[in-house]
Coordinates of C-alpha atoms and ligand atoms in Angstrom, one line a residue:
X1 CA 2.7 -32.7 24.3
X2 CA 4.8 -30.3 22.6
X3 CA 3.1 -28.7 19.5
X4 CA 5.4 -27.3 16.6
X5 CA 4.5 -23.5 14.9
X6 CA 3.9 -24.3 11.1
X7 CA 6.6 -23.0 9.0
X8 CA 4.2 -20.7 6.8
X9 CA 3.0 -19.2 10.5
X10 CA 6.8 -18.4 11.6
X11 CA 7.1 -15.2 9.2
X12 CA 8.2 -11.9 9.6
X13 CA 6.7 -9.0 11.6
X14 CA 5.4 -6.4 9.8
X15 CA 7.4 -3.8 11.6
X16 CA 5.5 -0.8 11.2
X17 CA 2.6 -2.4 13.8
X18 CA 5.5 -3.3 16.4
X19 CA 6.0 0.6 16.3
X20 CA 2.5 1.7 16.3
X21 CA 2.6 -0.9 19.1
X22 CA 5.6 0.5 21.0
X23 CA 4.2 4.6 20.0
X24 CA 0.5 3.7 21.1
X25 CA 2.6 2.0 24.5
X26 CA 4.3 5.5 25.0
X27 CA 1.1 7.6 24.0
X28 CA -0.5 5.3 27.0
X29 CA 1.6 6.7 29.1
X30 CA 0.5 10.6 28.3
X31 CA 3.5 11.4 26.3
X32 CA 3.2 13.0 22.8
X33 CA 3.7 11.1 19.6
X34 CA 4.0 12.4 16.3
X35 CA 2.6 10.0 14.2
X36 CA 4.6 9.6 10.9
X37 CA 5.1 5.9 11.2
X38 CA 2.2 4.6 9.7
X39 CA 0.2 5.1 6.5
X40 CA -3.0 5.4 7.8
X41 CA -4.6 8.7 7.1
X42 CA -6.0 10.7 10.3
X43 CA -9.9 11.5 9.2
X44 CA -12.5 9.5 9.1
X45 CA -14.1 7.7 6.3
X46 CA -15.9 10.4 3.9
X47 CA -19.5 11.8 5.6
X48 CA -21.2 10.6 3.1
X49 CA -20.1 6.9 3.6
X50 CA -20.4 7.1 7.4
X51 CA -24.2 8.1 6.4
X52 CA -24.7 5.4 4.9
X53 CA -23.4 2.7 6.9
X54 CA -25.7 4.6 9.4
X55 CA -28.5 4.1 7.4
X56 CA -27.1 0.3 6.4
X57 CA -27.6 -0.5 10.4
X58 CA -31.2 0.9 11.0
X59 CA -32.7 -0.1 7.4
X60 CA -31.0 -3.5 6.5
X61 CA -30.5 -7.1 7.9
X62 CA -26.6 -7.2 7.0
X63 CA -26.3 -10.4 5.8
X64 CA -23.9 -12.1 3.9
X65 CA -23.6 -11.0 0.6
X66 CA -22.4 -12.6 -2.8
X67 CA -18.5 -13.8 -2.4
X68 CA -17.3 -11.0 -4.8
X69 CA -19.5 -8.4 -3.4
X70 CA -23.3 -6.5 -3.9
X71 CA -23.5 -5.9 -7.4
X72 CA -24.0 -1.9 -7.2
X73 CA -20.4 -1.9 -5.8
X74 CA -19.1 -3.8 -8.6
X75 CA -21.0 -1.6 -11.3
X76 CA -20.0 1.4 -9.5
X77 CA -16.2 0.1 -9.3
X78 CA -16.6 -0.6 -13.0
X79 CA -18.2 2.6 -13.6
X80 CA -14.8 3.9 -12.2
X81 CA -12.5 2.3 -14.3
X82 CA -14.9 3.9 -17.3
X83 CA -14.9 7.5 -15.9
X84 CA -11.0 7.8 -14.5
X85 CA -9.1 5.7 -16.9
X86 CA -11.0 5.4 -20.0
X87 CA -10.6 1.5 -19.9
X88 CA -13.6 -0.6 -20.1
X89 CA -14.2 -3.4 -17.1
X90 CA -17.3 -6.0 -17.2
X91 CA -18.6 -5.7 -13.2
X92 CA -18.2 -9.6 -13.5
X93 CA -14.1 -8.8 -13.4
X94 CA -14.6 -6.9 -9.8
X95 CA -14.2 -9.0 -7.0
X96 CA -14.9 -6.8 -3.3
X97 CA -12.3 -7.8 -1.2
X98 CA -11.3 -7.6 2.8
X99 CA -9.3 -4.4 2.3
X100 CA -6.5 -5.2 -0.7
X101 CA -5.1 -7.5 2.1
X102 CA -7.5 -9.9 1.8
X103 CA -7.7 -9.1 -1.9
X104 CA -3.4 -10.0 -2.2
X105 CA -4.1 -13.3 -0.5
X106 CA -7.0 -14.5 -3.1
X107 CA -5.3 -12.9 -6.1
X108 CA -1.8 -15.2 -5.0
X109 CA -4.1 -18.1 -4.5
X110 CA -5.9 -17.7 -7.4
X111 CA -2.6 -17.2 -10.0
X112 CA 0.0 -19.0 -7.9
X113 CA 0.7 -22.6 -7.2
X114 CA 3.4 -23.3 -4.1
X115 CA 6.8 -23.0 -5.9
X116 CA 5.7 -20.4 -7.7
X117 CA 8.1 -17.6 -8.5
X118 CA 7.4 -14.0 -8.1
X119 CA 9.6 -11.0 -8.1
X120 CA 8.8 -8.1 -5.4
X121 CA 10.9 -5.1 -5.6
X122 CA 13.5 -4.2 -2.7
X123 CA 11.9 -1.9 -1.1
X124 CA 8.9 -2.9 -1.1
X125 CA 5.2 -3.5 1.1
X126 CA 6.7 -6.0 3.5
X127 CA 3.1 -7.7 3.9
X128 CA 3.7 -9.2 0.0
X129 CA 7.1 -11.0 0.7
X130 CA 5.5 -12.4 3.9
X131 CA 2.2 -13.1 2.6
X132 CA 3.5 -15.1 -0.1
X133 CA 5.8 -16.5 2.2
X134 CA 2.9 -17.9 4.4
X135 CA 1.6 -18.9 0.9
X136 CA 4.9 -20.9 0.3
X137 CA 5.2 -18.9 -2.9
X138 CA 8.7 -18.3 -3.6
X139 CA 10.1 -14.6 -3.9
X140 CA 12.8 -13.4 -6.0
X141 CA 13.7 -10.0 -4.9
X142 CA 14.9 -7.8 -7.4
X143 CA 16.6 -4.8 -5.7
X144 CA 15.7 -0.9 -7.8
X145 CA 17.6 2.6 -6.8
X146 CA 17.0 5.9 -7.9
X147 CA 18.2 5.2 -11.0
X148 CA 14.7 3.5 -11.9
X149 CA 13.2 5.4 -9.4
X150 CA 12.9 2.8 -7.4
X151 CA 10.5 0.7 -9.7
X152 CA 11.0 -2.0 -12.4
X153 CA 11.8 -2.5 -15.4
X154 CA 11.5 -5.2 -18.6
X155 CA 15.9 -5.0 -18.6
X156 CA 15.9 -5.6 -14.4
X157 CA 13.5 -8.2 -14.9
X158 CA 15.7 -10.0 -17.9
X159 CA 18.8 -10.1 -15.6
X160 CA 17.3 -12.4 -13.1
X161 CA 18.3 -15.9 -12.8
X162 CA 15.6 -18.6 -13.1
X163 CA 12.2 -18.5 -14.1
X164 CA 9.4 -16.1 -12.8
X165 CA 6.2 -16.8 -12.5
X166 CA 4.7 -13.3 -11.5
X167 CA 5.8 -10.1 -10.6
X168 CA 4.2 -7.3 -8.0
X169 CA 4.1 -3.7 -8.7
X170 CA 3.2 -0.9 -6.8
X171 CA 2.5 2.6 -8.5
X172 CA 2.6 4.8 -6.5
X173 CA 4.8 2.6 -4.4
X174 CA 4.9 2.3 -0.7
X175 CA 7.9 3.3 0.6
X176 CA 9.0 5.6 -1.8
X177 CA 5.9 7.3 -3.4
X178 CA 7.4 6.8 -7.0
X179 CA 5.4 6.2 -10.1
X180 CA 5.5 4.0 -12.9
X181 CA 4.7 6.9 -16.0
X182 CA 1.6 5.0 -18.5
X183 CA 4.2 4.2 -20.7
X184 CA 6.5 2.5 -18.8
X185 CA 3.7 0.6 -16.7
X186 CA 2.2 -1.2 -21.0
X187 CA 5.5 -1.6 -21.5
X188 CA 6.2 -3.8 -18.5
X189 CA 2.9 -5.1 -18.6
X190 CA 3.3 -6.0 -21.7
X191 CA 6.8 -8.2 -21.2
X192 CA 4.8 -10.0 -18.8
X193 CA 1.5 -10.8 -21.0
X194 CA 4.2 -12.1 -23.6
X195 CA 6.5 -13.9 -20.9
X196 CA 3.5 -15.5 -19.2
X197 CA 4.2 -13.7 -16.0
X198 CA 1.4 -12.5 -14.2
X199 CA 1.6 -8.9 -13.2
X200 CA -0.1 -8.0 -9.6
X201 CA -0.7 -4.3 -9.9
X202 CA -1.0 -2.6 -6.9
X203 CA -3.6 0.9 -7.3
X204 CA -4.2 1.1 -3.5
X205 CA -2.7 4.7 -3.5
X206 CA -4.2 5.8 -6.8
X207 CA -5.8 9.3 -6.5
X208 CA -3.0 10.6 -4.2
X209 CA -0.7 11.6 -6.5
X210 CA 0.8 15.2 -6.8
X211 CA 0.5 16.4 -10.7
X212 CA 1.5 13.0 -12.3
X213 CA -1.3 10.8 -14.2
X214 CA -1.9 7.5 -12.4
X215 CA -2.1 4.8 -15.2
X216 CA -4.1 1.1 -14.4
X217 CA -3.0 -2.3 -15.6
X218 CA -6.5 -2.8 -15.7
X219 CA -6.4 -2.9 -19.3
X220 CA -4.0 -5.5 -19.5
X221 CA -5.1 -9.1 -20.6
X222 CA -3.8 -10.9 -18.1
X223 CA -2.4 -8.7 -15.3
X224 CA -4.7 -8.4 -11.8
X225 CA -5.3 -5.1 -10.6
X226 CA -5.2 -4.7 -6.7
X227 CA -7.5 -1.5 -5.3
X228 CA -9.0 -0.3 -2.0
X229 CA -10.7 2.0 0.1
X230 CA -7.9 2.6 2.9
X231 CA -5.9 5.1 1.5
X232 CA -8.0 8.0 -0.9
X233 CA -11.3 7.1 0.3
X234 CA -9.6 7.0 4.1
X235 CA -11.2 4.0 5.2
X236 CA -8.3 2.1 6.6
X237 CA -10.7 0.2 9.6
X238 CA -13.6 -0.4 7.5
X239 CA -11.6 -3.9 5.8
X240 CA -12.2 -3.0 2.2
X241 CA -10.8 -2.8 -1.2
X242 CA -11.5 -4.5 -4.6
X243 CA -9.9 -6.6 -7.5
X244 CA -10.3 -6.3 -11.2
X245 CA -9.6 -9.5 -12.4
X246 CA -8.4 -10.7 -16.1
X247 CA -10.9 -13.3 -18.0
X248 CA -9.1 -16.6 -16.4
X249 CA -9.7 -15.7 -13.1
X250 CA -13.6 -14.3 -12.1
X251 CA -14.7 -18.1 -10.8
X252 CA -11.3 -19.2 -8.8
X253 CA -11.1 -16.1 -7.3
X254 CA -15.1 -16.5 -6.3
X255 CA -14.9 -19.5 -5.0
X256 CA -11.4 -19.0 -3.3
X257 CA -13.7 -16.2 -1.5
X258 CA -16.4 -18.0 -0.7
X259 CA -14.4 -20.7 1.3
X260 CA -12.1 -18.4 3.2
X261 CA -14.7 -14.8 3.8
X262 CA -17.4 -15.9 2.7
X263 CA -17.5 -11.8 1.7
X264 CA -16.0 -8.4 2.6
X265 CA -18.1 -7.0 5.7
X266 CA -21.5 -5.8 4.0
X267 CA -21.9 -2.5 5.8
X268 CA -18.6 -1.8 4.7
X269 CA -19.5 -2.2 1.1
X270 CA -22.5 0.3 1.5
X271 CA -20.0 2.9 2.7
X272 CA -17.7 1.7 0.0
X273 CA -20.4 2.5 -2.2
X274 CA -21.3 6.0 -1.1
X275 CA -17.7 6.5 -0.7
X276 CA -17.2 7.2 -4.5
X277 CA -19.7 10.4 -4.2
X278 CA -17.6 12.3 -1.6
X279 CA -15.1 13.5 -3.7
X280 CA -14.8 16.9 -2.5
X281 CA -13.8 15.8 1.4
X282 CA -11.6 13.6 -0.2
X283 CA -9.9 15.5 -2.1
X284 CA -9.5 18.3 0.5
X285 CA -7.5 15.2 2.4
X286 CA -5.1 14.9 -1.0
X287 CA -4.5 19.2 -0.5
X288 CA -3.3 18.4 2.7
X289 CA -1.1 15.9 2.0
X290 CA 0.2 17.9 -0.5
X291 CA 0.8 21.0 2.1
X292 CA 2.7 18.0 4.2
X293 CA 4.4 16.6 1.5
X294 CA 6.2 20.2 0.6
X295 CA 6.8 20.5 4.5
X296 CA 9.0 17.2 4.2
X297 CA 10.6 18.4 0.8
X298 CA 11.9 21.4 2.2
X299 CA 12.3 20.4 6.2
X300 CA 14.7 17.5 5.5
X301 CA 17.0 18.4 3.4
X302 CA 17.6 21.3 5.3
X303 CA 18.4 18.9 8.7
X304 CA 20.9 17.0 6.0
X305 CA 18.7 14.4 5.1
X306 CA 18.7 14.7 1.3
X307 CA 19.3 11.2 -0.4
X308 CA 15.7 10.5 -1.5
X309 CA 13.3 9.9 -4.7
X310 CA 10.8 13.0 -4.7
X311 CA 7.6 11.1 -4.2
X312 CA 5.3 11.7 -6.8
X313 CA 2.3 10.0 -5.3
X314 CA 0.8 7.7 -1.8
X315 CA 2.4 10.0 1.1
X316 CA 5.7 8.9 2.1
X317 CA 9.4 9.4 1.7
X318 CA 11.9 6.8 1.9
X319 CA 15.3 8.8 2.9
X320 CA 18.8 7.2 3.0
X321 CA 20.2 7.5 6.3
X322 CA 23.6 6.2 6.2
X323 CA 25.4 8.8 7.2
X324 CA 23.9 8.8 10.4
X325 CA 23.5 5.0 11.5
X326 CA 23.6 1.4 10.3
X327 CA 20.8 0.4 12.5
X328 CA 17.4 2.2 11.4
X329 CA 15.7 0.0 14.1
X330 CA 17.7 1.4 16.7
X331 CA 17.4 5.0 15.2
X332 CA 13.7 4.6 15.2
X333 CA 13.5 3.5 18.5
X334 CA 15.8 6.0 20.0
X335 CA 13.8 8.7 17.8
X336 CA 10.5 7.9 19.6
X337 CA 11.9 7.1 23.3
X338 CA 13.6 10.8 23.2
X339 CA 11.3 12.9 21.0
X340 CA 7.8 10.9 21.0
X341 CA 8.6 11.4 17.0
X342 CA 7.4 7.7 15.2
X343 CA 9.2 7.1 12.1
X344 CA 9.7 3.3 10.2
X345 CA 12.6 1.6 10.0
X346 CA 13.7 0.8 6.7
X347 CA 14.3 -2.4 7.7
X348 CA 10.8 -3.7 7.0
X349 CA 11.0 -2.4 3.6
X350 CA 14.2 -3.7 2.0
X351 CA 16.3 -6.3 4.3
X352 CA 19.5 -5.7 3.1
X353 CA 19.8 -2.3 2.4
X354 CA 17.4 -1.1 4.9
X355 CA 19.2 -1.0 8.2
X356 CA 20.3 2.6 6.3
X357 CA 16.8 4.5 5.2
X358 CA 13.9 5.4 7.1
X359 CA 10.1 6.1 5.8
X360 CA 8.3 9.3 6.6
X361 CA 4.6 8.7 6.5
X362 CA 3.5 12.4 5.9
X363 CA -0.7 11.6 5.7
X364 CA -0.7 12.9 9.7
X365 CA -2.4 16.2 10.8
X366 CA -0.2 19.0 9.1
X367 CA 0.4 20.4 12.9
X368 CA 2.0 16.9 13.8
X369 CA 4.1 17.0 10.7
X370 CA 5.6 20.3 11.2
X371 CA 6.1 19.8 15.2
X372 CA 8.1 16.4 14.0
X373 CA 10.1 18.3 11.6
X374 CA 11.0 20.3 14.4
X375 CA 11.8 17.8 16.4
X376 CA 13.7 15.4 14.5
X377 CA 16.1 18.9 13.8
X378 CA 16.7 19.5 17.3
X379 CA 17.8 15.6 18.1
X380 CA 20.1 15.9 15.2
X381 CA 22.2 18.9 16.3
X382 CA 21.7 17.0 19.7
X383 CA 22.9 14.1 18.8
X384 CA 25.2 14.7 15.5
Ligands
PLP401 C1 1.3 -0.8 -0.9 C2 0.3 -1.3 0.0 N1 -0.5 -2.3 -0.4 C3 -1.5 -2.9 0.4 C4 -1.7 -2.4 1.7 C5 -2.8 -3.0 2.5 O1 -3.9 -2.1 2.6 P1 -5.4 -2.5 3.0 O2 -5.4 -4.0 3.3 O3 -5.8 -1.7 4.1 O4 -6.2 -2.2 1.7 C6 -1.0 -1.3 2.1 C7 -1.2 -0.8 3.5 O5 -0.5 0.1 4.0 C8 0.1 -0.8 1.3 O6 0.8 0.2 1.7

């Protein structure tokens, strides 16, 4: 019998694990790597969390939980929205989620039907156009530049053709750091409230920013907020993040969760919990990848790489390459078999224009980041 792949289950790769993949292959083999490929920052979750998962395992069964998480998570997330934002959220909006992964696929189930229309930003996360493609939720992609700084606007969105039906943000965005200023994030929000487009917000890189004020669409009627602990609380492995939900959505997104993870792993959501009183460690992370950040700023422009947004938050930069190859797949891969440096091609990013930028993921050890610099310099002059 011959057995077909379902059409949902034939999407893209997300590129930046095939070269994890291919730099862990090499790393296997005792050669260095200089990990700026992926955006997963190199220290553990915070002590105080780690405690507490510690103490989760010796004191507590570890059973399933309720769908949308243990309630002192919820407050505490609430709490958050109260103490960083000023914006009042009833715990009954927060639904703990399997990392913000697992949060996009029950906030897209929950607001979209199949042949649904949603607009993602080129470039963008590569995981939302695929994961709505598995979803068989249409995308319209709506390409930005530096003249919006890479981010949307209420006039890009008016010069689409057809309807939309939602439309993903990402502030600051993954792969060019940029931010969406509080005003410019209500006004957008607000075209969509009045459109009857629902606006996915996604926070994950909130509290890495460098001098700029994050602003939440948490306040917004009807947009869903997307949040988790990967990126400023460092706890990419530990499968957690959270949703804060607008009135409509609190019971479909419940019972979504109930039927397809029952709940986000509990001893993840007692470190989650402790993870919001270690602000100190984490906030010695955000020094360094400021120090890292300012070593990009200054390192690639010098080598000639020059054409990019200054990120303003997350830890990346997403650098025009053009005048050094239409294939950023093959630079990358050439970059890492010659100088064990791991960069991401642009290509998972923005399929079009992305065979000519790169992303610099800048949340390594500081020592990595400089030796890369180094590196990447002396394969230029070798190869230019
Ligand atoms: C913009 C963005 N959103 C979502 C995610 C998914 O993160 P997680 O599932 O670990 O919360 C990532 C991961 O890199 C990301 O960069």
């Amino acid at each position: 019998m011959l057995f077909d792949v379902s059409r949902r289950g034939g999407i893209d790769p997300f590129i930046v694990m095939e070269v994890l993949r291919a730099a862990g292959a090499r790393a296997r083999t005792g050669k260095p790597v200089f990990p700026l490929q992926i955006g997963q920052p190199s220290t553990p979750a915070p002590a105080g969390a780690r405690e507490a998962a510690k103490a989760a395992i010796d004191g507590q069964v570890l059973g399933y939980t309720d769908a949308t998480g243990i309630e002192p998570l919820r407050r505490r997330i609430a709490q958050h929205y109260r103490e960083r934002y000023g914006v009042e959220v009833a715990p009954e909006r927060v639904a703990v989620t399997p990392g913000s992964s697992g949060g996009f696929v029950l906030a897209f189930l929950a607001a979209f039907d199949a042949g649904a229309r949603v607009v993602l930003t080129d470039p963008s996360y590569p995981c939302y156009r695929n994961m709505l493609a598995a979803l068989g939720i249409e995308t319209v992609q709506a390409p930005t530049g530096p003249e919006t700084r890479f981010q949307p606007t209420p006039e890009l969105l008016e010069r689409l053709e057809g309807p939309i039906d939602g439309l993903v943000v990402a502030s600051p965005s993954n792969p060019t750091g940029s931010m969406l200023p509080p005003d410019e994030l209500a006004r957008l929000a607000a075209w969509c409230h009045e459109r009857g487009v629902r606006l996915v917000s996604d926070e994950i890189y909130h509290g890495i920013a460098y001098g700029i004020q994050e602003a939440t669409a948490a306040g917004s009627p009807s947009a869903i907020v997307v949040n988790s602990f990967s990126k400023y609380f460092s706890m990419t492995g530990w499968r957690i993040g959270w949703l804060v939900l607008p009135e409509d959505l609190p019971v479909a997104v419940e019972q979504l969760a109930q039927n397809l993870f029952i709940n986000a792993a509990t001893i993840s959501q007692h470190a989650a919990l402790a993870a919001f009183d270690c602000r100190e460690e984490l906030e010695g992370n955000v020094r360094r990848y400021a120090r890292n950040r300012e070593i990009l700023l200054s390192a690639l422009p010098a080598m000639g790489i020059g054409d990019f947004a200054t990120p303003d938050g997350a830890f990346y930069v997403y650098a025009d390459i053009g005048h050094l190859t239409n294939d950023s797949m093959a630079f990358c891969q050439r970059l890492l078999d010659e100088t064990g440096v791991a960069i991401t091609p642009g290509v998972d990013f923005d399929r079009d224009r992305g065979s000519r930028a790169v992303r610099f993921s800048y949340c390594a050890a500081t020592e990595d980041v400089e030796a890369a610099m180094d590196r990447l310099a002396a394969f230029l002059r070798r190869t230019g």
